[in-house]
Short mmCIF file of C-alpha atoms (C1' of nucleotides) in Angstrom, two decimals:
data_model
loop_
_atom_site.label_atom_id
_atom_site.label_comp_id
_atom_site.label_asym_id
_atom_site.label_seq_id
_atom_site.Cartn_x
_atom_site.Cartn_y
_atom_site.Cartn_z
CA MET A 89 108.54 -41.95 0.68
CA LEU A 90 108.81 -43.09 4.26
CA ASP A 91 109.75 -46.59 5.30
CA ILE A 92 106.54 -48.54 5.91
CA LYS A 93 108.31 -50.35 8.71
CA VAL A 94 108.90 -47.10 10.56
CA ILE A 95 105.26 -46.14 10.14
CA ARG A 96 104.18 -49.55 11.33
CA GLU A 97 106.50 -49.72 14.30
CA GLN A 98 106.63 -46.10 15.45
CA PRO A 99 103.37 -44.52 14.39
CA ALA A 100 103.35 -42.14 17.35
CA TYR A 101 106.76 -40.76 16.42
CA VAL A 102 105.78 -40.33 12.78
CA LYS A 103 102.57 -38.52 13.70
CA GLU A 104 104.37 -36.28 16.13
CA GLN A 105 106.95 -35.27 13.53
CA LEU A 106 104.32 -34.72 10.85
CA ALA A 107 102.33 -32.59 13.27
CA ARG A 108 105.18 -30.09 13.17
CA PHE A 109 104.16 -29.51 9.55
CA GLN A 110 100.47 -29.26 10.29
CA VAL A 111 100.03 -32.66 8.67
CA ASP A 112 96.96 -34.46 9.99
CA ALA A 113 97.73 -37.75 11.76
CA ALA A 114 94.80 -39.29 9.90
CA ILE A 115 96.96 -40.09 6.90
CA VAL A 116 99.19 -42.24 9.07
CA ASP A 117 96.23 -44.18 10.41
CA GLN A 118 94.97 -44.51 6.88
CA VAL A 119 98.24 -46.05 5.74
CA LEU A 120 98.26 -48.38 8.74
CA GLY A 121 94.73 -49.46 7.89
CA TYR A 122 95.66 -50.26 4.30
CA ASP A 123 98.76 -52.06 5.44
CA GLU A 124 96.86 -54.22 7.88
CA ARG A 125 94.17 -55.09 5.35
CA ARG A 126 96.74 -55.78 2.66
CA ARG A 127 98.62 -58.23 4.81
CA THR A 128 95.45 -60.01 5.91
CA LEU A 129 94.37 -60.46 2.30
CA LEU A 130 97.85 -61.52 1.34
CA ARG A 131 97.93 -64.27 3.90
CA GLU A 132 94.65 -65.68 2.65
CA VAL A 133 95.41 -65.49 -1.06
CA GLU A 134 98.89 -66.89 -0.66
CA ASP A 135 97.61 -69.90 1.25
CA LEU A 136 95.17 -70.55 -1.56
CA LYS A 137 97.90 -70.22 -4.16
CA ALA A 138 100.07 -72.66 -2.28
CA LEU A 139 97.17 -75.10 -2.25
CA ARG A 140 96.56 -74.65 -5.94
CA ASN A 141 100.21 -75.11 -6.79
CA SER A 142 100.54 -78.37 -4.91
CA VAL A 143 97.26 -79.80 -6.20
CA SER A 144 98.16 -78.81 -9.74
CA LYS A 145 101.34 -80.78 -9.47
CA GLU A 146 99.35 -83.66 -8.12
CA ILE A 147 96.93 -83.49 -11.03
CA SER A 148 99.73 -83.94 -13.50
CA THR A 149 100.58 -87.27 -11.92
CA LEU A 150 97.03 -88.60 -11.55
CA LYS A 151 96.14 -91.46 -13.87
CA ASP A 152 92.56 -91.93 -12.79
CA ALA A 153 90.27 -89.73 -14.89
CA ASP A 154 87.58 -89.38 -12.22
CA SER A 155 89.73 -88.15 -9.37
CA ARG A 156 91.51 -85.96 -11.85
CA GLU A 157 88.22 -84.33 -12.82
CA THR A 158 87.28 -83.86 -9.18
CA LYS A 159 90.51 -82.07 -8.38
CA ILE A 160 90.26 -79.89 -11.43
CA ARG A 161 86.75 -78.86 -10.48
CA GLU A 162 87.92 -78.06 -6.96
CA MET A 163 90.77 -75.94 -8.22
CA ARG A 164 88.49 -74.07 -10.53
CA THR A 165 86.66 -72.77 -7.47
CA VAL A 166 89.91 -71.98 -5.73
CA GLY A 167 91.12 -70.14 -8.82
CA ASP A 168 88.01 -67.95 -8.86
CA ARG A 169 88.53 -67.03 -5.25
CA ILE A 170 92.18 -66.26 -5.92
CA SER A 171 91.51 -63.89 -8.78
CA LEU A 172 88.94 -62.13 -6.65
CA LEU A 173 91.37 -61.68 -3.79
CA ASP A 174 94.18 -60.72 -6.13
CA LYS A 175 92.12 -57.81 -7.36
CA GLU A 176 91.43 -56.71 -3.82
CA VAL A 177 95.09 -56.88 -2.92
CA ALA A 178 96.03 -54.83 -5.97
CA GLN A 179 93.40 -52.28 -5.04
CA VAL A 180 94.58 -51.93 -1.44
CA GLU A 181 98.21 -51.86 -2.50
CA GLN A 182 97.51 -49.03 -4.86
CA GLU A 183 95.63 -47.08 -2.21
CA GLN A 184 98.41 -47.60 0.28
CA GLN A 185 101.02 -46.53 -2.25
CA ALA A 186 99.05 -43.43 -3.17
CA ALA A 187 98.77 -42.43 0.48
CA MET A 188 102.46 -43.08 1.09
CA LEU A 189 103.40 -40.81 -1.81
CA GLU A 190 101.46 -37.98 -0.18
CA ILE A 191 103.46 -38.07 3.03
CA ARG A 192 106.40 -35.71 3.33
CA ASN A 193 109.78 -36.67 4.68
CA LEU A 194 110.47 -36.52 8.40
CA PRO A 195 112.83 -33.78 9.56
CA HIS A 196 116.31 -34.24 10.95
CA PRO A 197 116.64 -33.26 14.65
CA ASP A 198 118.52 -30.11 13.61
CA VAL A 199 115.47 -28.68 11.89
CA PRO A 200 113.88 -25.96 14.03
CA ASP A 201 110.19 -25.22 14.23
CA GLY A 202 109.04 -22.10 12.47
CA ALA A 203 106.09 -20.68 10.62
CA ASP A 204 107.76 -19.54 7.42
CA ASP A 205 111.01 -18.40 5.80
CA THR A 206 111.41 -15.53 8.29
CA ALA A 207 112.07 -18.15 10.98
CA ASN A 208 115.08 -19.72 9.30
CA PRO A 209 118.11 -19.14 11.53
CA VAL A 210 121.26 -17.78 9.91
CA ILE A 211 124.12 -20.08 10.80
CA ALA A 212 126.96 -18.56 8.81
CA GLN A 213 127.71 -15.35 7.02
CA GLU A 214 130.61 -14.03 5.00
CA GLY A 215 130.47 -10.42 3.91
CA GLU A 216 128.13 -7.60 4.78
CA GLU A 217 125.01 -6.05 3.42
CA ARG A 218 127.40 -4.02 1.38
CA GLN A 219 126.54 -0.41 0.50
CA LEU A 220 128.14 0.96 -2.62
CA GLY A 221 129.54 4.46 -2.53
CA PHE A 222 126.64 5.68 -4.66
CA ALA A 223 122.98 4.96 -5.23
CA ALA A 224 122.95 1.32 -6.29
CA LYS A 225 120.61 0.52 -9.13
CA PRO A 226 118.50 -2.61 -9.35
CA HIS A 227 119.65 -4.98 -12.06
CA TRP A 228 116.70 -4.37 -14.34
CA GLU A 229 117.75 -0.78 -14.72
CA LEU A 230 121.38 -1.72 -15.30
CA VAL A 231 120.66 -4.31 -17.96
CA GLU A 232 118.20 -2.16 -19.85
CA ALA A 233 120.65 0.71 -20.00
CA LEU A 234 123.41 -1.63 -21.14
CA GLY A 235 121.10 -3.38 -23.59
CA ILE A 236 122.12 -6.82 -22.35
CA VAL A 237 118.67 -8.05 -21.36
CA ASN A 238 115.47 -7.36 -23.25
CA PHE A 239 112.29 -7.96 -21.30
CA GLU A 240 109.89 -6.87 -24.05
CA GLN A 241 111.26 -9.40 -26.48
CA GLY A 242 110.79 -12.16 -23.95
CA VAL A 243 107.18 -11.19 -23.56
CA LYS A 244 106.79 -11.01 -27.32
CA LEU A 245 108.13 -14.53 -27.71
CA ALA A 246 106.66 -16.38 -24.76
CA GLY A 247 104.68 -14.01 -22.55
CA SER A 248 105.29 -12.57 -19.14
CA ARG A 249 108.15 -13.78 -16.97
CA PHE A 250 110.36 -14.48 -19.95
CA TYR A 251 113.26 -12.36 -21.14
CA VAL A 252 115.93 -12.37 -23.81
CA MET A 253 119.58 -11.99 -22.93
CA ARG A 254 121.93 -10.60 -25.51
CA GLY A 255 125.50 -9.64 -26.17
CA LEU A 256 127.66 -9.60 -23.08
CA GLY A 257 124.63 -10.39 -20.93
CA ALA A 258 124.15 -13.70 -22.70
CA ARG A 259 127.83 -14.28 -22.57
CA LEU A 260 128.03 -13.54 -18.85
CA GLN A 261 125.42 -16.18 -18.26
CA ARG A 262 127.20 -18.73 -20.40
CA ALA A 263 130.51 -17.90 -18.76
CA THR A 264 129.04 -18.36 -15.30
CA ILE A 265 127.60 -21.76 -16.20
CA GLN A 266 130.90 -22.83 -17.67
CA TRP A 267 132.87 -21.63 -14.70
CA LEU A 268 130.55 -23.28 -12.19
CA LEU A 269 130.75 -26.61 -13.98
CA ASP A 270 134.52 -26.47 -14.08
CA LEU A 271 134.68 -25.51 -10.42
CA HIS A 272 132.56 -28.50 -9.39
CA LEU A 273 134.56 -30.82 -11.59
CA GLY A 274 137.53 -29.81 -9.46
CA GLN A 275 135.51 -30.55 -6.32
CA GLY A 276 135.02 -34.14 -7.38
CA TYR A 277 131.76 -34.15 -9.28
CA GLU A 278 131.21 -35.99 -12.55
CA GLU A 279 129.43 -33.94 -15.17
CA VAL A 280 126.23 -35.29 -16.72
CA TYR A 281 124.13 -33.88 -19.49
CA THR A 282 120.57 -35.16 -19.36
CA PRO A 283 117.37 -34.84 -21.32
CA PHE A 284 115.44 -31.69 -20.43
CA VAL A 285 112.17 -33.61 -20.61
CA VAL A 286 111.34 -36.67 -18.56
CA LYS A 287 108.63 -39.26 -18.10
CA GLU A 288 106.12 -38.78 -15.33
CA ALA A 289 107.73 -41.48 -13.19
CA ALA A 290 110.82 -39.32 -12.77
CA LEU A 291 108.74 -36.53 -11.24
CA TRP A 292 107.21 -38.93 -8.73
CA ALA A 293 110.62 -40.37 -7.90
CA ALA A 294 112.07 -36.95 -7.16
CA GLY A 295 109.02 -35.98 -5.12
CA GLN A 296 107.89 -33.16 -7.40
CA LEU A 297 104.65 -35.02 -7.86
CA PRO A 298 102.05 -35.02 -6.53
CA LYS A 299 102.63 -31.64 -4.91
CA PHE A 300 103.85 -29.47 -7.75
CA ARG A 301 101.66 -30.68 -10.58
CA ASP A 302 100.41 -27.16 -11.28
CA ASN A 303 103.93 -25.81 -11.50
CA LEU A 304 105.13 -28.12 -14.22
CA TYR A 305 105.03 -27.88 -17.99
CA ARG A 306 103.84 -30.97 -19.77
CA ASP A 307 103.43 -32.13 -23.34
CA GLU A 308 100.09 -33.91 -23.58
CA GLU A 309 100.90 -35.74 -26.75
CA SER A 310 104.06 -37.46 -25.57
CA GLY A 311 103.34 -37.44 -21.85
CA LEU A 312 106.74 -35.88 -21.25
CA TRP A 313 107.36 -33.14 -18.70
CA LEU A 314 109.88 -30.31 -18.86
CA VAL A 315 112.34 -30.58 -15.99
CA PRO A 316 111.86 -28.06 -13.16
CA THR A 317 115.40 -28.84 -11.97
CA ALA A 318 118.24 -31.19 -12.88
CA GLU A 319 117.51 -32.96 -9.62
CA VAL A 320 114.65 -34.72 -11.40
CA PRO A 321 116.52 -36.49 -14.20
CA ILE A 322 119.52 -37.23 -11.99
CA THR A 323 117.41 -38.85 -9.28
CA SER A 324 116.19 -41.37 -11.83
CA LEU A 325 119.54 -41.92 -13.49
CA TYR A 326 119.99 -45.17 -11.58
CA ALA A 327 116.33 -45.88 -10.76
CA ASP A 328 115.44 -49.55 -10.35
CA GLU A 329 119.10 -50.44 -10.09
CA ILE A 330 121.20 -52.06 -7.42
CA LEU A 331 124.51 -50.26 -7.36
CA ASP A 332 127.67 -51.96 -6.33
CA ALA A 333 129.02 -50.46 -3.12
CA SER A 334 132.34 -49.86 -4.82
CA ARG A 335 130.66 -47.23 -7.02
CA LEU A 336 129.59 -45.09 -4.09
CA PRO A 337 129.58 -42.31 -3.38
CA ILE A 338 128.59 -40.87 -6.75
CA TYR A 339 128.74 -37.10 -7.16
CA HIS A 340 127.19 -35.54 -10.22
CA VAL A 341 126.98 -32.02 -11.53
CA ALA A 342 124.71 -30.98 -14.34
CA TYR A 343 123.69 -27.88 -16.14
CA THR A 344 120.06 -27.71 -17.24
CA PRO A 345 117.52 -25.08 -17.92
CA CYS A 346 114.63 -25.28 -15.47
CA PHE A 347 110.99 -24.75 -16.37
CA ARG A 348 108.42 -23.75 -13.80
CA LYS A 349 105.00 -22.27 -14.23
CA GLU A 350 105.37 -20.37 -10.93
CA GLN A 351 101.72 -19.45 -10.69
CA LEU A 352 102.27 -16.58 -8.32
CA SER A 353 99.92 -13.81 -7.56
CA ALA A 354 100.36 -11.09 -10.13
CA GLY A 355 102.70 -8.34 -9.03
CA ARG A 356 105.02 -10.47 -6.91
CA ASP A 357 108.61 -10.60 -8.07
CA VAL A 358 107.58 -9.54 -11.55
CA ARG A 359 110.36 -7.04 -12.09
CA GLY A 360 113.62 -8.16 -13.53
CA MET A 361 115.02 -11.64 -13.82
CA LYS A 362 114.51 -12.94 -10.31
CA ARG A 363 111.65 -15.29 -11.00
CA GLY A 364 111.06 -16.46 -14.55
CA HIS A 365 109.34 -19.48 -16.02
CA GLN A 366 112.65 -20.53 -17.51
CA PHE A 367 116.01 -20.23 -15.84
CA ASP A 368 119.37 -21.92 -15.83
CA LYS A 369 120.91 -23.80 -13.00
CA VAL A 370 123.98 -25.83 -12.27
CA GLU A 371 123.00 -28.61 -9.91
CA MET A 372 125.09 -30.84 -7.69
CA TYR A 373 123.73 -34.24 -6.75
CA MET A 374 125.05 -37.01 -4.51
CA PHE A 375 124.35 -40.69 -4.03
CA THR A 376 125.87 -41.79 -0.73
CA PHE A 377 125.94 -44.52 1.90
CA PRO A 378 123.23 -43.84 4.49
CA ASP A 379 125.74 -43.31 7.29
CA GLN A 380 127.69 -40.76 5.28
CA SER A 381 124.93 -38.54 4.00
CA TYR A 382 125.19 -35.85 6.66
CA ALA A 383 128.92 -35.50 6.15
CA ALA A 384 128.13 -35.25 2.44
CA LEU A 385 125.60 -32.51 3.14
CA GLU A 386 128.35 -30.44 4.74
CA LYS A 387 130.51 -30.89 1.67
CA LEU A 388 127.62 -29.94 -0.56
CA ARG A 389 127.01 -26.79 1.42
CA SER A 390 130.66 -25.82 1.48
CA ASP A 391 131.02 -26.47 -2.25
CA ALA A 392 128.07 -24.19 -2.90
CA GLU A 393 129.39 -21.53 -0.55
CA GLU A 394 132.71 -21.68 -2.37
CA CYS A 395 130.97 -20.49 -5.53
CA CYS A 396 129.78 -17.34 -3.78
CA ARG A 397 133.13 -16.79 -2.12
CA LEU A 398 135.07 -17.04 -5.38
CA LEU A 399 132.62 -14.75 -7.12
CA GLY A 400 133.20 -12.20 -4.38
CA LEU A 401 129.57 -12.06 -3.33
CA PRO A 402 128.52 -11.49 0.28
CA PHE A 403 126.56 -14.53 1.37
CA ARG A 404 124.88 -16.10 4.35
CA THR A 405 123.66 -19.59 5.07
CA LYS A 406 120.45 -20.53 6.79
CA ILE A 407 119.01 -23.75 7.99
CA LEU A 408 115.42 -24.12 6.91
CA CYS A 409 112.74 -24.42 9.55
CA THR A 410 109.67 -26.62 9.39
CA GLY A 411 107.68 -23.84 7.79
CA ASP A 412 110.01 -23.55 4.80
CA ILE A 413 111.74 -26.87 4.22
CA GLY A 414 110.78 -28.85 1.12
CA PHE A 415 108.54 -31.89 0.90
CA GLY A 416 111.29 -34.44 0.43
CA ALA A 417 114.05 -32.92 2.53
CA ALA A 418 115.17 -34.06 5.96
CA LYS A 419 117.49 -31.08 6.33
CA THR A 420 118.16 -28.11 4.08
CA TYR A 421 120.60 -25.25 3.97
CA ASP A 422 119.76 -22.20 1.92
CA ILE A 423 122.52 -19.93 0.74
CA GLU A 424 121.65 -16.34 -0.01
CA VAL A 425 123.71 -13.62 -1.63
CA TRP A 426 123.33 -9.90 -1.06
CA ALA A 427 121.92 -7.84 -3.90
CA PRO A 428 122.52 -4.16 -3.10
CA GLY A 429 120.42 -2.85 -5.99
CA GLN A 430 117.26 -4.53 -4.87
CA GLY A 431 118.43 -4.35 -1.27
CA GLU A 432 117.65 -7.97 -0.50
CA TRP A 433 119.21 -11.34 0.07
CA LEU A 434 118.63 -13.67 -2.85
CA GLU A 435 118.46 -17.42 -2.50
CA VAL A 436 120.99 -18.85 -4.93
CA SER A 437 121.36 -22.33 -3.53
CA SER A 438 119.40 -24.85 -1.58
CA CYS A 439 121.29 -27.89 -0.32
CA SER A 440 119.26 -30.79 0.98
CA ASN A 441 119.73 -34.23 2.34
CA VAL A 442 116.60 -36.17 1.44
CA GLU A 443 118.00 -39.35 2.99
CA ALA A 444 116.24 -42.38 1.46
CA PHE A 445 113.08 -40.46 0.55
CA GLN A 446 113.81 -40.26 -3.17
CA ALA A 447 115.70 -43.56 -3.23
CA ARG A 448 112.57 -45.38 -2.09
CA ARG A 449 110.47 -43.64 -4.68
CA ALA A 450 113.01 -44.37 -7.39
CA ASN A 451 113.73 -47.89 -6.14
CA LEU A 452 117.37 -47.00 -5.99
CA ARG A 453 119.55 -49.28 -3.94
CA TYR A 454 123.08 -50.48 -3.38
CA ARG A 455 124.54 -53.72 -2.14
CA PRO A 456 126.59 -53.15 1.03
CA GLU A 457 128.69 -56.26 0.40
CA PRO A 458 128.69 -59.00 -2.19
CA GLY A 459 125.85 -61.32 -1.33
CA ALA A 460 124.24 -58.92 1.14
CA LYS A 461 120.70 -57.63 0.85
CA PRO A 462 120.27 -54.44 -1.13
CA GLU A 463 119.59 -51.28 0.84
CA TYR A 464 118.26 -47.89 -0.12
CA LEU A 465 120.96 -45.31 -0.41
CA HIS A 466 120.77 -41.64 0.44
CA THR A 467 120.57 -38.82 -2.05
CA LEU A 468 121.37 -35.14 -1.73
CA ASN A 469 120.95 -32.20 -4.01
CA GLY A 470 122.19 -28.66 -4.02
CA SER A 471 122.26 -25.84 -6.50
CA GLY A 472 125.64 -24.65 -7.41
CA LEU A 473 124.28 -22.16 -8.28
CA GLY A 474 120.96 -20.88 -9.57
CA LEU A 475 121.78 -18.64 -12.47
CA PRO A 476 119.62 -15.61 -12.84
CA ARG A 477 119.99 -14.74 -9.19
CA THR A 478 123.71 -15.26 -9.22
CA ILE A 479 123.90 -12.98 -12.24
CA ILE A 480 121.65 -10.45 -10.59
CA ALA A 481 123.95 -10.40 -7.58
CA ILE A 482 127.01 -10.09 -9.77
CA MET A 483 125.53 -7.17 -11.67
CA GLU A 484 124.29 -5.37 -8.60
CA ASN A 485 127.46 -5.88 -6.57
CA TYR A 486 129.88 -5.12 -9.38
CA GLN A 487 128.04 -2.13 -10.84
CA GLN A 488 129.88 1.16 -11.03
CA GLU A 489 128.52 4.63 -10.72
CA ASP A 490 128.37 5.06 -14.50
CA GLY A 491 126.19 1.96 -14.86
CA SER A 492 128.90 -0.31 -16.17
CA ILE A 493 129.51 -3.71 -14.60
CA VAL A 494 132.91 -5.09 -13.68
CA VAL A 495 133.29 -8.74 -14.55
CA PRO A 496 134.35 -10.85 -11.53
CA GLU A 497 137.92 -11.97 -12.01
CA VAL A 498 137.19 -15.69 -12.07
CA LEU A 499 134.80 -15.24 -14.97
CA ARG A 500 137.08 -13.18 -17.19
CA PRO A 501 138.81 -16.16 -18.80
CA TYR A 502 135.37 -17.33 -19.79
CA MET A 503 134.48 -13.92 -21.21
CA GLY A 504 137.34 -13.69 -23.64
CA GLY A 505 139.21 -11.54 -21.16
CA CYS A 506 136.44 -8.95 -20.94
CA GLU A 507 136.83 -6.91 -17.73
CA VAL A 508 133.92 -4.52 -17.85
CA ILE A 509 130.47 -4.66 -19.40
CA LYS A 510 129.69 -1.15 -20.59
"C1'" G B 41 105.77 -42.77 -41.60
"C1'" G B 42 106.16 -48.21 -44.03
"C1'" G B 43 108.22 -53.31 -43.55
"C1'" G B 44 110.91 -57.19 -40.77
"C1'" A B 45 113.33 -59.43 -36.25
"C1'" G B 46 113.58 -59.67 -31.18
"C1'" A B 47 113.06 -58.82 -25.52
"C1'" U B 48 114.85 -65.06 -20.46
"C1'" G B 49 119.28 -64.44 -14.33
"C1'" A B 50 125.74 -60.14 -13.81
"C1'" C B 51 126.61 -61.67 -19.19
"C1'" G B 52 126.01 -65.27 -23.34
"C1'" G B 53 122.32 -68.61 -24.40
"C1'" A B 54 118.56 -73.16 -24.02
"C1'" G B 55 113.68 -73.79 -23.27
"C1'" U B 56 106.43 -74.00 -27.10
"C1'" G B 57 101.45 -76.03 -21.43
"C1'" G B 58 102.96 -80.02 -15.86
"C1'" U B 59 108.67 -80.82 -9.88
"C1'" U B 60 111.79 -74.92 -15.13
"C1'" G B 61 113.15 -69.90 -10.60
"C1'" A B 62 114.64 -71.58 -15.00
"C1'" A B 63 119.51 -76.52 -18.78
"C1'" C B 64 124.42 -75.32 -20.47
"C1'" G B 65 128.45 -71.90 -20.77
"C1'" U B 66 131.00 -67.42 -18.92
"C1'" G B 67 131.84 -64.29 -14.86
"C1'" C B 68 132.00 -63.86 -9.55
"C1'" U B 69 132.65 -66.00 -4.29
"C1'" C B 70 134.44 -69.88 -1.14
"C1'" G B 71 137.08 -74.49 -0.74
"C1'" U B 72 140.62 -78.56 -2.41
"C1'" C B 73 145.29 -78.81 -4.86
"C1'" U B 74 150.08 -75.43 -5.02
"C1'" C B 75 155.85 -72.44 -2.14
"C1'" G B 76 152.49 -69.10 -4.81
"C1'" A B 77 149.67 -68.53 -9.21
"C1'" A B 78 147.38 -70.75 -13.45
"C1'" A B 79 144.86 -75.08 -14.70
"C1'" A B 80 141.77 -78.83 -12.75
"C1'" C B 81 138.08 -80.38 -9.33
"C1'" G B 82 134.03 -79.42 -5.62
"C1'" A B 83 130.33 -76.06 -3.56
"C1'" G B 84 127.76 -71.60 -3.91
"C1'" U B 85 125.96 -67.22 -6.64
"C1'" A B 86 118.56 -62.96 -8.43
"C1'" G B 87 114.82 -59.58 -6.59
"C1'" G B 88 110.35 -58.48 -3.97
"C1'" G B 89 106.53 -59.83 -0.48
"C1'" U B 90 104.87 -62.53 3.74
"C1'" G B 91 106.79 -64.47 8.03
"C1'" U B 92 110.27 -63.16 12.71
"C1'" A B 93 111.84 -59.28 18.61
"C1'" A B 94 115.60 -59.88 14.88
"C1'" A B 95 116.94 -64.02 11.97
"C1'" A B 96 115.93 -68.68 9.71
"C1'" A B 97 112.52 -72.13 7.75
"C1'" G B 98 108.14 -72.25 5.14
"C1'" C B 99 104.91 -70.00 1.65
"C1'" C B 100 103.57 -66.39 -2.49
"C1'" C B 101 105.09 -63.42 -6.74
"C1'" U B 102 108.62 -62.13 -10.66
"C1'" C B 103 111.47 -65.07 -17.64
"C1'" G B 104 110.26 -56.47 -21.02
"C1'" G B 105 105.08 -54.34 -18.95
"C1'" G B 106 99.72 -55.17 -18.64
"C1'" A B 107 95.22 -58.07 -19.56
"C1'" G B 108 93.31 -62.96 -20.76
"C1'" U B 109 92.80 -68.63 -21.59
"C1'" U B 110 93.83 -72.98 -18.19
"C1'" C B 111 93.37 -77.11 -12.51
"C1'" G B 112 98.40 -75.45 -14.08
"C1'" A B 113 102.08 -70.55 -18.64
"C1'" A B 114 108.75 -68.47 -19.63
"C1'" U B 115 105.84 -71.55 -23.00
"C1'" C B 116 98.97 -70.15 -25.95
"C1'" U B 117 95.86 -65.26 -27.11
"C1'" C B 118 95.38 -59.78 -27.04
"C1'" C B 119 97.31 -54.81 -25.98
"C1'" C B 120 101.49 -51.71 -24.78
"C1'" U B 121 106.67 -50.40 -24.33
"C1'" C B 122 111.57 -50.83 -25.77
"C1'" U B 123 115.76 -52.63 -28.86
"C1'" C B 124 117.86 -54.04 -33.65
"C1'" C B 125 117.71 -54.18 -39.24
"C1'" C B 126 115.77 -52.30 -44.16
"C1'" C B 127 113.02 -48.27 -46.96
"C1'" G B 128 111.13 -43.27 -46.90
"C1'" C B 129 111.27 -38.30 -44.64
"C1'" C B 130 113.87 -34.51 -41.98
"C1'" A B 131 117.08 -31.41 -38.57
#
RNA sequence: GGGGAGAUGACGGAGUGGUUGAACGUGCUCGUCUCGAAAACGAGUAGGGUGUAAAAAGCCCUCGGGAGUUCGAAUCUCCCUCUCCCCGCCA
């Protein structure tokens, strides 16, 4: 959510920035209209309440029954007017809030214009689009031959876009999660384990709602939603709280499964494990002072890149353009790893500074100094890393001509010393 | 699933219709005292909104959440949520 003060004071700037996302300026005018009306109503109703309060006090001291009756009758009328206005205020407030929740975050000056993901500039790269000395196979062929992933069983259990991992495949996944968590612990993150279902409010706070409603799984009976990313529960970890400045910055890392309906056109990304309705992810998340969030974003990015580097995967980092950056983000880096079997770069991490966008939605603040007014803090999130794609890249990069897969050295301790999956 | 108790400020804990945004205690901050500390004493210590160039003052709202009664509600009524205890059931 944007700061209403910024909208009020710099509407032209807000409109201009939103225009870069093809967002109609009308929504800004709409918000301004609600805001103006709300404040007008507020002034009137608050004056009346002040009147009522003082007269009520007066009534309690009046001895004379007649004048007492007169005042009470007067205040009855005032009370009616107040409840009428109160309802109007509530109505306008709700409309204003609803409109505010629809407005995306404003981009950081670094964010370039661009139509879609093909316009994201590459800003760093380590490693090449490596060619193996033989015909590289896509991962779905490798895993089927090795019997470590079973796609049919996934379909049998839950339908398309689900799969079952088994044996060393399952273990490779578990090892990777474990290793990633341990790595981030060493980078200064505190591990959290959260519920995998959350209340609706958490989805609004994180900015998943209203936009991604159709992509989320929900249990009607309990009103709980399956998390699409650990970012959602972590954002609300401290919602409605005022954190002491001494606690900041807070860095968290969490493993969760992620559930997304991903209603894509049939035929797109259907092969293999690249895009399922359920996948695992290790997520990094930061709560920082506003003036430190961009330095934190660089740490986040470098911590994510370190995962790729240590796994020995060629990777490159892009900065997302206006056509690709997410709803809540002010600036985002995507990290992609090379998958020689499929012959494409796979996005394994997305690191974003959302500034105060989520903090406002989650009512998440800190107190700069004892006695000072609370301020919204900044939050950042970054995958470190997304699992199936990391595993895909591992399998496709470490495959050998005979179809076996060498286990990256850093993962071997987590695989009981296993060096090759064959 | 059945029965009972409760939800007040950072914490403990008063308060059952009229200067109670809230006694009292603890904690915290500042000051006095002290060589320094402790103790003692004094003062201060919620959030939001509106207001303002920005502040401040003033005003409004907030005693789990919502609706209601009333001139006036932390105090009365209804609904919801959550917490705790007992019984049953089950991983």
